[in-house]
Amino acid sequence: MRTSLPRSLQLTATVTWMQLRGHNSCELELSPSHGVASNLSLRLRAHLSVAAYDAITVKLGRSLDLTQLVHRDITLTCTPVWLPDGRMRLTVTDIGPNWRVSAVELQRAQGLDALARAGLLDAQRRLPQPTHLERISVLHPPGQGWEDVAGTLTALEGAGLLQVDSLPCPFDGQGAVAQVVERLDAAAALHRGREDRGLVLMVRGGGSPARALDAKEVAGAIGTLTVPVAVAVGHRTDAPTLADLTAWASLPTPSEARHLILTLLEGSAMRAEEAWRRLMASLDDLDARSRRTMIDRCEAVANEAEACLAAAERRAEAASFALERGLERALAALIPACNSVVVSPAPIPAQRTPSPDGLVRLTDQAGRPVADAATASGLLTLTFGDGRSISVRVEPLDPTTLH
């Protein structure tokens, strides 16, 4: 077979995967193009050098974006090279000027259309950002992509900031699609009831294909999840996968996923600090309002007490005045109508001396108090509690007339 192959051959194949190797140099993975009945698991590796790229651009008369070759059927002129382990590798020397959409791209378009009709294509995009991130479930194949974020997640989990679930599964190969869907279902069960506080990561490092992420079944499973899903495929140079187009967030590298986690945690911390600040401000405002309310109530009670005291004083003055008038009428009633009473006002003293006990006193000319009606005769002086006084002349009474 080594001797029967021509030194240069042409083939039409689908570019299923590409990895850049510096400036204008890349590795291609080829599979049979659509319309050719062959085993789709057949894969060939081809290398495009910088010299070949320069020659191709001169022939085409324009620059060539190598990433546009992915998922395209192209005609290649190649030189076969045998490796020491018996495998064959192709060195690309020319690319046909025309290429067409491959069966893989057509299948992707059909998958996108089906997801859109089912309402799953943008279901994740409508989910809100996790406000308080508590749990992260990571789907990952073994490799550097997981190791890039494992250290950060382990440190955060050790600090009690996160709960991390490691859900290993392949992203390529036979049975990978079913395993990824199974892991997504497991992640959904872990986050049930706390979807707004969780995140599902799908992480893969560079250097290996991730065909399962381009499966309609995986994209549909992502669209049905009510917890946000972030896809972080490292060193991606091909078109976005169906998982990228369906997920809540699509990140170019696992390092960006780590940055996303730290950003979400920082946002949670800032919101917690702001909530604490608002709480303390509310408590201070409540305390100030309570103080103002107590002061206002105390002032109201004091004003009411002053008003009551003023009313009591007015009532006391009115009662005192009424009592004085009543005493005057009572004394006048003690004197029978048959007796002649001459009332002459006493001279008003220059300064009134109020009675210390507020009582009304009746005294004779000598200033002695009159104790009974039998001795109440002659010129008497009636002194009131506020110091005012009047003088009355009372004729002697006949004791037989007193009842």
Short mmCIF file of C-alpha atoms in Angstrom, two decimals:
data_model
loop_
_atom_site.label_atom_id
_atom_site.label_comp_id
_atom_site.label_asym_id
_atom_site.label_seq_id
_atom_site.Cartn_x
_atom_site.Cartn_y
_atom_site.Cartn_z
CA MET A 1 0.00 0.00 0.00
CA ARG A 2 2.93 2.30 0.65
CA THR A 3 4.16 1.84 -2.90
CA SER A 4 0.77 1.93 -4.62
CA LEU A 5 -0.24 5.38 -3.38
CA PRO A 6 0.65 8.26 -5.72
CA ARG A 7 3.09 10.90 -4.58
CA SER A 8 0.28 13.45 -4.81
CA LEU A 9 -3.47 12.86 -4.63
CA GLN A 10 -6.71 14.82 -4.61
CA LEU A 11 -9.61 14.12 -2.31
CA THR A 12 -12.87 15.77 -1.33
CA ALA A 13 -13.58 15.61 2.40
CA THR A 14 -15.35 17.42 5.23
CA VAL A 15 -13.21 19.37 7.67
CA THR A 16 -14.68 18.27 11.01
CA TRP A 17 -12.05 19.82 13.26
CA MET A 18 -9.15 22.25 13.05
CA GLN A 19 -6.43 23.46 15.38
CA LEU A 20 -4.20 26.41 14.59
CA ARG A 21 -0.45 25.84 14.91
CA GLY A 22 0.90 29.35 14.92
CA HIS A 23 0.48 31.95 12.17
CA ASN A 24 -1.30 30.49 9.10
CA SER A 25 -0.47 26.90 10.02
CA CYS A 26 -2.99 24.35 11.21
CA GLU A 27 -3.92 20.72 11.74
CA LEU A 28 -7.07 19.44 10.01
CA GLU A 29 -9.24 16.43 10.71
CA LEU A 30 -11.02 15.09 7.64
CA SER A 31 -13.97 12.76 7.25
CA PRO A 32 -15.82 11.54 4.14
CA SER A 33 -18.04 14.25 2.67
CA HIS A 34 -21.80 13.84 2.29
CA GLY A 35 -22.92 11.92 -0.74
CA VAL A 36 -20.21 9.32 -0.14
CA ALA A 37 -21.34 6.05 1.38
CA SER A 38 -18.66 5.34 3.96
CA ASN A 39 -18.16 4.79 7.65
CA LEU A 40 -18.43 8.17 9.34
CA SER A 41 -16.00 7.06 12.02
CA LEU A 42 -13.20 7.21 9.43
CA ARG A 43 -10.88 10.11 10.21
CA LEU A 44 -7.74 11.43 8.53
CA ARG A 45 -5.30 14.02 9.82
CA ALA A 46 -3.79 16.61 7.49
CA HIS A 47 -1.23 19.34 8.04
CA LEU A 48 -1.25 22.74 6.32
CA SER A 49 2.11 24.51 6.53
CA VAL A 50 2.80 28.23 6.32
CA ALA A 51 4.51 27.78 2.93
CA ALA A 52 1.48 25.93 1.55
CA TYR A 53 -0.83 28.63 2.94
CA ASP A 54 1.17 31.36 1.23
CA ALA A 55 1.11 29.46 -2.09
CA ILE A 56 -2.66 28.90 -1.81
CA THR A 57 -3.37 32.59 -1.14
CA VAL A 58 -1.26 33.58 -4.15
CA LYS A 59 -3.22 31.15 -6.32
CA LEU A 60 -6.61 32.34 -4.97
CA GLY A 61 -5.61 35.97 -5.21
CA ARG A 62 -6.97 36.72 -1.74
CA SER A 63 -6.28 35.96 1.91
CA LEU A 64 -7.82 32.84 3.39
CA ASP A 65 -9.43 32.58 6.82
CA LEU A 66 -8.63 29.03 7.84
CA THR A 67 -11.48 28.91 10.38
CA GLN A 68 -13.95 29.16 7.47
CA LEU A 69 -12.94 25.67 6.34
CA VAL A 70 -14.51 23.96 9.36
CA HIS A 71 -17.72 22.07 8.53
CA ARG A 72 -17.09 22.59 4.83
CA ASP A 73 -16.57 20.11 1.99
CA ILE A 74 -13.31 21.03 0.26
CA THR A 75 -11.08 19.54 -2.39
CA LEU A 76 -7.50 19.13 -1.20
CA THR A 77 -4.30 18.26 -3.00
CA CYS A 78 -2.21 16.31 -0.52
CA THR A 79 1.03 14.42 -0.23
CA PRO A 80 0.77 11.27 1.92
CA VAL A 81 3.39 10.82 4.61
CA TRP A 82 3.84 7.57 6.52
CA LEU A 83 4.51 7.85 10.22
CA PRO A 84 6.78 5.42 12.12
CA ASP A 85 3.82 3.74 13.82
CA GLY A 86 2.28 2.88 10.44
CA ARG A 87 -0.30 5.64 10.35
CA MET A 88 -0.66 7.90 7.35
CA ARG A 89 -0.64 11.65 7.53
CA LEU A 90 -1.52 14.05 4.72
CA THR A 91 0.40 17.22 3.94
CA VAL A 92 -1.84 19.76 2.19
CA THR A 93 -0.28 21.46 -0.80
CA ASP A 94 -3.35 23.01 -2.44
CA ILE A 95 -7.03 23.77 -1.72
CA GLY A 96 -9.70 24.02 -4.37
CA PRO A 97 -11.10 27.52 -4.86
CA ASN A 98 -14.70 26.44 -4.23
CA TRP A 99 -16.15 24.59 -1.27
CA ARG A 100 -19.65 23.90 -0.11
CA VAL A 101 -21.55 23.33 3.11
CA SER A 102 -20.92 19.88 4.55
CA ALA A 103 -23.38 17.32 5.85
CA VAL A 104 -22.30 18.24 9.39
CA GLU A 105 -23.26 21.86 8.82
CA LEU A 106 -26.60 20.85 7.30
CA GLN A 107 -27.26 18.63 10.31
CA ARG A 108 -26.43 21.54 12.63
CA ALA A 109 -28.86 23.80 10.75
CA GLN A 110 -31.60 21.20 11.07
CA GLY A 111 -30.84 20.84 14.78
CA LEU A 112 -31.04 24.60 15.32
CA ASP A 113 -34.36 24.74 13.52
CA ALA A 114 -35.78 21.91 15.65
CA LEU A 115 -34.57 23.56 18.88
CA ALA A 116 -36.09 26.89 17.86
CA ARG A 117 -39.47 25.29 17.09
CA ALA A 118 -39.42 23.56 20.50
CA GLY A 119 -38.63 26.85 22.27
CA LEU A 120 -35.35 25.47 23.62
CA LEU A 121 -32.88 27.55 21.61
CA ASP A 122 -33.20 30.67 23.77
CA ALA A 123 -34.73 29.18 26.94
CA GLN A 124 -31.41 29.37 28.79
CA ARG A 125 -30.81 32.94 27.68
CA ARG A 126 -34.00 33.99 29.44
CA LEU A 127 -32.78 32.67 32.81
CA PRO A 128 -31.63 35.32 35.29
CA GLN A 129 -28.06 35.53 36.50
CA PRO A 130 -27.47 33.63 39.77
CA THR A 131 -27.78 36.27 42.47
CA HIS A 132 -26.17 34.27 45.28
CA LEU A 133 -24.03 31.46 43.83
CA GLU A 134 -23.96 28.47 46.18
CA ARG A 135 -23.40 25.34 44.05
CA ILE A 136 -21.56 24.49 40.82
CA SER A 137 -21.78 21.21 38.92
CA VAL A 138 -18.97 20.64 36.41
CA LEU A 139 -19.27 18.28 33.42
CA HIS A 140 -15.79 17.56 32.07
CA PRO A 141 -13.69 14.95 30.35
CA PRO A 142 -10.31 14.18 31.93
CA GLY A 143 -7.73 16.72 30.89
CA GLN A 144 -6.26 20.15 31.33
CA GLY A 145 -9.54 21.99 30.95
CA TRP A 146 -10.85 20.55 34.22
CA GLU A 147 -7.50 21.06 35.94
CA ASP A 148 -7.61 24.76 34.97
CA VAL A 149 -10.69 25.33 37.13
CA ALA A 150 -10.43 22.48 39.66
CA GLY A 151 -7.86 24.29 41.81
CA THR A 152 -9.95 27.45 42.07
CA LEU A 153 -13.16 25.53 42.76
CA THR A 154 -11.47 23.36 45.40
CA ALA A 155 -10.15 26.46 47.17
CA LEU A 156 -13.56 28.11 47.11
CA GLU A 157 -15.22 24.95 48.40
CA GLY A 158 -12.62 24.67 51.17
CA ALA A 159 -13.40 28.24 52.20
CA GLY A 160 -17.08 27.35 52.50
CA LEU A 161 -18.13 29.65 49.66
CA LEU A 162 -19.28 26.99 47.20
CA GLN A 163 -20.41 23.41 46.90
CA VAL A 164 -18.77 21.75 43.88
CA ASP A 165 -19.92 18.60 42.05
CA SER A 166 -17.48 16.90 39.66
CA LEU A 167 -19.39 15.01 36.95
CA PRO A 168 -16.81 13.45 34.57
CA CYS A 169 -18.00 12.37 31.13
CA PRO A 170 -16.48 12.23 27.63
CA PHE A 171 -17.30 14.91 25.09
CA ASP A 172 -16.34 12.76 22.11
CA GLY A 173 -16.47 9.17 21.02
CA GLN A 174 -19.01 6.40 21.03
CA GLY A 175 -21.71 6.83 23.68
CA ALA A 176 -20.55 10.33 24.60
CA VAL A 177 -23.88 11.97 23.74
CA ALA A 178 -25.86 9.66 26.04
CA GLN A 179 -23.39 10.15 28.89
CA VAL A 180 -23.47 13.93 28.60
CA VAL A 181 -27.29 13.93 28.62
CA GLU A 182 -27.25 11.64 31.67
CA ARG A 183 -24.86 13.96 33.48
CA LEU A 184 -27.02 16.98 32.66
CA ASP A 185 -30.04 15.21 34.15
CA ALA A 186 -27.98 14.46 37.27
CA ALA A 187 -26.98 18.11 37.55
CA ALA A 188 -30.62 19.17 37.23
CA ALA A 189 -31.51 16.85 40.14
CA LEU A 190 -28.70 18.28 42.30
CA HIS A 191 -29.92 21.85 41.77
CA ARG A 192 -33.65 21.16 42.04
CA GLY A 193 -35.35 23.79 44.19
CA ARG A 194 -32.23 26.02 44.25
CA GLU A 195 -31.83 26.76 40.53
CA ASP A 196 -31.43 30.51 41.10
CA ARG A 197 -28.35 29.83 43.27
CA GLY A 198 -26.57 27.32 41.03
CA LEU A 199 -24.51 27.00 37.85
CA VAL A 200 -23.64 24.08 35.56
CA LEU A 201 -20.28 24.21 33.79
CA MET A 202 -19.31 22.19 30.73
CA VAL A 203 -15.52 22.42 30.58
CA ARG A 204 -13.03 20.98 28.10
CA GLY A 205 -9.45 21.93 27.40
CA GLY A 206 -7.90 22.43 24.00
CA GLY A 207 -6.44 19.77 21.77
CA SER A 208 -9.36 17.34 21.62
CA PRO A 209 -12.67 17.35 19.76
CA ALA A 210 -16.01 17.78 21.50
CA ARG A 211 -18.51 16.42 18.97
CA ALA A 212 -21.06 15.55 21.64
CA LEU A 213 -21.58 19.27 22.24
CA ASP A 214 -22.82 19.57 18.66
CA ALA A 215 -25.50 16.92 19.15
CA LYS A 216 -29.14 17.95 19.10
CA GLU A 217 -29.87 15.70 22.10
CA VAL A 218 -27.28 17.49 24.25
CA ALA A 219 -28.49 20.93 23.16
CA GLY A 220 -32.08 19.93 23.92
CA ALA A 221 -31.11 18.71 27.39
CA ILE A 222 -29.36 22.03 28.06
CA GLY A 223 -32.43 23.95 26.90
CA THR A 224 -34.70 22.08 29.33
CA LEU A 225 -32.54 22.86 32.38
CA THR A 226 -33.81 25.63 34.64
CA VAL A 227 -30.35 26.21 36.11
CA PRO A 228 -27.91 28.31 34.03
CA VAL A 229 -25.41 26.34 31.92
CA ALA A 230 -22.06 27.79 30.82
CA VAL A 231 -20.03 26.04 28.08
CA ALA A 232 -16.27 26.65 28.18
CA VAL A 233 -14.46 24.82 25.37
CA GLY A 234 -10.76 25.62 25.35
CA HIS A 235 -8.89 26.91 22.27
CA ARG A 236 -12.00 26.71 20.09
CA THR A 237 -11.29 27.72 16.51
CA ASP A 238 -14.30 26.19 14.81
CA ALA A 239 -17.87 27.45 14.70
CA PRO A 240 -19.89 27.51 17.94
CA THR A 241 -21.48 24.18 18.79
CA LEU A 242 -25.19 23.66 19.39
CA ALA A 243 -24.38 23.58 23.08
CA ASP A 244 -22.72 27.01 22.80
CA LEU A 245 -25.75 28.40 20.98
CA THR A 246 -28.21 26.94 23.50
CA ALA A 247 -26.40 27.53 26.79
CA TRP A 248 -26.87 30.50 29.12
CA ALA A 249 -23.25 31.54 28.50
CA SER A 250 -20.58 30.49 25.97
CA LEU A 251 -16.97 31.04 27.02
CA PRO A 252 -13.84 30.59 24.89
CA THR A 253 -11.64 28.92 27.54
CA PRO A 254 -11.93 27.27 30.96
CA SER A 255 -10.00 30.21 32.37
CA GLU A 256 -12.92 32.44 31.35
CA ALA A 257 -15.22 30.08 33.26
CA ARG A 258 -13.09 30.58 36.35
CA HIS A 259 -13.32 34.34 35.85
CA LEU A 260 -17.10 34.06 35.50
CA ILE A 261 -17.35 32.19 38.82
CA LEU A 262 -15.23 34.74 40.63
CA THR A 263 -17.26 37.58 39.10
CA LEU A 264 -20.53 36.01 40.24
CA LEU A 265 -19.18 35.49 43.76
CA GLU A 266 -17.89 39.07 43.87
CA GLY A 267 -21.29 40.31 42.75
CA SER A 268 -22.95 38.24 45.49
CA ALA A 269 -20.58 39.69 48.09
CA MET A 270 -21.24 43.24 46.88
CA ARG A 271 -25.00 42.67 46.98
CA ALA A 272 -24.70 41.21 50.49
CA GLU A 273 -22.68 44.22 51.64
CA GLU A 274 -25.20 46.58 50.08
CA ALA A 275 -28.08 44.69 51.74
CA TRP A 276 -26.26 44.91 55.09
CA ARG A 277 -25.66 48.64 54.57
CA ARG A 278 -29.34 49.18 53.76
CA LEU A 279 -30.34 47.14 56.83
CA MET A 280 -28.11 49.17 59.15
CA ALA A 281 -29.35 52.41 57.58
CA SER A 282 -32.95 51.25 58.09
CA LEU A 283 -32.23 50.37 61.72
CA ASP A 284 -30.61 53.78 62.29
CA ASP A 285 -33.56 55.49 60.63
CA LEU A 286 -35.98 53.40 62.71
CA ASP A 287 -34.09 54.34 65.90
CA ALA A 288 -34.13 58.01 64.94
CA ARG A 289 -37.84 57.84 64.15
CA SER A 290 -38.52 56.08 67.45
CA ARG A 291 -36.60 58.77 69.32
CA ARG A 292 -38.48 61.51 67.48
CA THR A 293 -41.77 59.76 68.18
CA MET A 294 -40.97 59.40 71.89
CA ILE A 295 -39.91 63.06 72.11
CA ASP A 296 -43.08 64.14 70.31
CA ARG A 297 -45.19 61.98 72.62
CA CYS A 298 -43.43 63.34 75.70
CA GLU A 299 -43.95 66.89 74.48
CA ALA A 300 -47.60 66.11 73.80
CA VAL A 301 -48.02 64.66 77.31
CA ALA A 302 -46.25 67.68 78.83
CA ASN A 303 -48.45 70.08 76.86
CA GLU A 304 -51.53 68.16 77.91
CA ALA A 305 -50.39 68.21 81.55
CA GLU A 306 -49.79 71.96 81.36
CA ALA A 307 -53.23 72.44 79.85
CA CYS A 308 -54.79 70.31 82.59
CA LEU A 309 -52.90 72.25 85.27
CA ALA A 310 -54.03 75.55 83.80
CA ALA A 311 -57.62 74.30 83.68
CA ALA A 312 -57.35 73.11 87.28
CA GLU A 313 -56.05 76.50 88.38
CA ARG A 314 -58.90 78.20 86.58
CA ARG A 315 -61.39 75.83 88.22
CA ALA A 316 -59.76 76.43 91.64
CA GLU A 317 -59.97 80.20 91.20
CA ALA A 318 -63.60 79.91 90.17
CA ALA A 319 -64.33 77.64 93.14
CA SER A 320 -62.56 80.04 95.53
CA PHE A 321 -64.52 82.96 94.16
CA ALA A 322 -67.77 81.01 94.43
CA LEU A 323 -66.88 79.99 98.01
CA GLU A 324 -66.20 83.58 99.00
CA ARG A 325 -69.47 84.71 97.50
CA GLY A 326 -71.24 81.88 99.29
CA LEU A 327 -69.69 82.81 102.63
CA GLU A 328 -70.73 86.38 102.12
CA ARG A 329 -74.30 85.29 101.44
CA ALA A 330 -74.22 82.90 104.41
CA LEU A 331 -73.05 85.61 106.80
CA ALA A 332 -75.69 87.92 105.49
CA ALA A 333 -78.29 85.22 106.11
CA LEU A 334 -77.18 84.83 109.77
CA ILE A 335 -78.33 88.37 110.56
CA PRO A 336 -82.14 88.48 111.03
CA ALA A 337 -84.02 90.99 109.03
CA CYS A 338 -85.27 92.65 112.22
CA ASN A 339 -81.81 93.67 113.35
CA SER A 340 -80.34 96.74 111.90
CA VAL A 341 -76.99 96.11 110.35
CA VAL A 342 -74.82 98.87 109.26
CA VAL A 343 -72.13 97.78 106.89
CA SER A 344 -69.34 100.16 106.37
CA PRO A 345 -66.36 99.25 104.30
CA ALA A 346 -63.13 99.15 106.18
CA PRO A 347 -60.26 101.16 104.87
CA ILE A 348 -58.31 99.18 102.26
CA PRO A 349 -54.88 98.45 103.65
CA ALA A 350 -51.90 99.57 101.67
CA GLN A 351 -50.81 95.94 101.23
CA ARG A 352 -52.97 92.83 101.58
CA THR A 353 -51.59 89.96 103.58
CA PRO A 354 -53.00 86.65 102.35
CA SER A 355 -53.97 84.07 104.93
CA PRO A 356 -51.35 81.32 105.04
CA ASP A 357 -54.00 78.57 105.22
CA GLY A 358 -56.45 80.25 102.83
CA LEU A 359 -59.30 80.37 105.41
CA VAL A 360 -61.81 83.21 105.97
CA ARG A 361 -61.60 84.79 109.46
CA LEU A 362 -64.12 86.92 111.46
CA THR A 363 -62.63 89.19 114.17
CA ASP A 364 -63.94 91.91 116.49
CA GLN A 365 -62.57 95.41 116.97
CA ALA A 366 -59.79 94.12 119.19
CA GLY A 367 -58.75 91.59 116.52
CA ARG A 368 -60.03 88.62 118.52
CA PRO A 369 -61.68 85.86 116.50
CA VAL A 370 -65.48 85.54 116.76
CA ALA A 371 -66.30 81.92 117.60
CA ASP A 372 -70.12 81.91 117.75
CA ALA A 373 -73.13 83.97 116.76
CA ALA A 374 -73.82 85.09 120.36
CA THR A 375 -70.65 87.17 120.46
CA ALA A 376 -70.98 88.43 116.87
CA SER A 377 -71.98 92.05 117.62
CA GLY A 378 -70.49 95.42 117.19
CA LEU A 379 -67.98 96.35 114.52
CA LEU A 380 -66.66 93.09 113.02
CA THR A 381 -63.98 92.53 110.38
CA LEU A 382 -64.31 89.73 107.78
CA THR A 383 -60.88 88.81 106.27
CA PHE A 384 -60.78 86.55 103.17
CA GLY A 385 -58.01 84.15 102.10
CA ASP A 386 -56.48 86.56 99.57
CA GLY A 387 -56.06 89.30 102.20
CA ARG A 388 -59.13 91.38 101.34
CA SER A 389 -61.36 92.43 104.27
CA ILE A 390 -64.63 94.24 104.97
CA SER A 391 -66.03 95.69 108.18
CA VAL A 392 -69.65 95.19 109.25
CA ARG A 393 -71.56 96.52 112.26
CA VAL A 394 -73.86 93.98 113.85
CA GLU A 395 -76.44 94.90 116.53
CA PRO A 396 -76.72 92.56 119.54
CA LEU A 397 -79.10 89.65 118.96
CA ASP A 398 -81.82 88.29 121.17
CA PRO A 399 -80.81 84.67 121.95
CA THR A 400 -84.42 83.64 121.95
CA THR A 401 -84.70 84.48 118.29
CA LEU A 402 -81.89 82.13 117.18
CA HIS A 403 -83.06 78.86 115.73
#
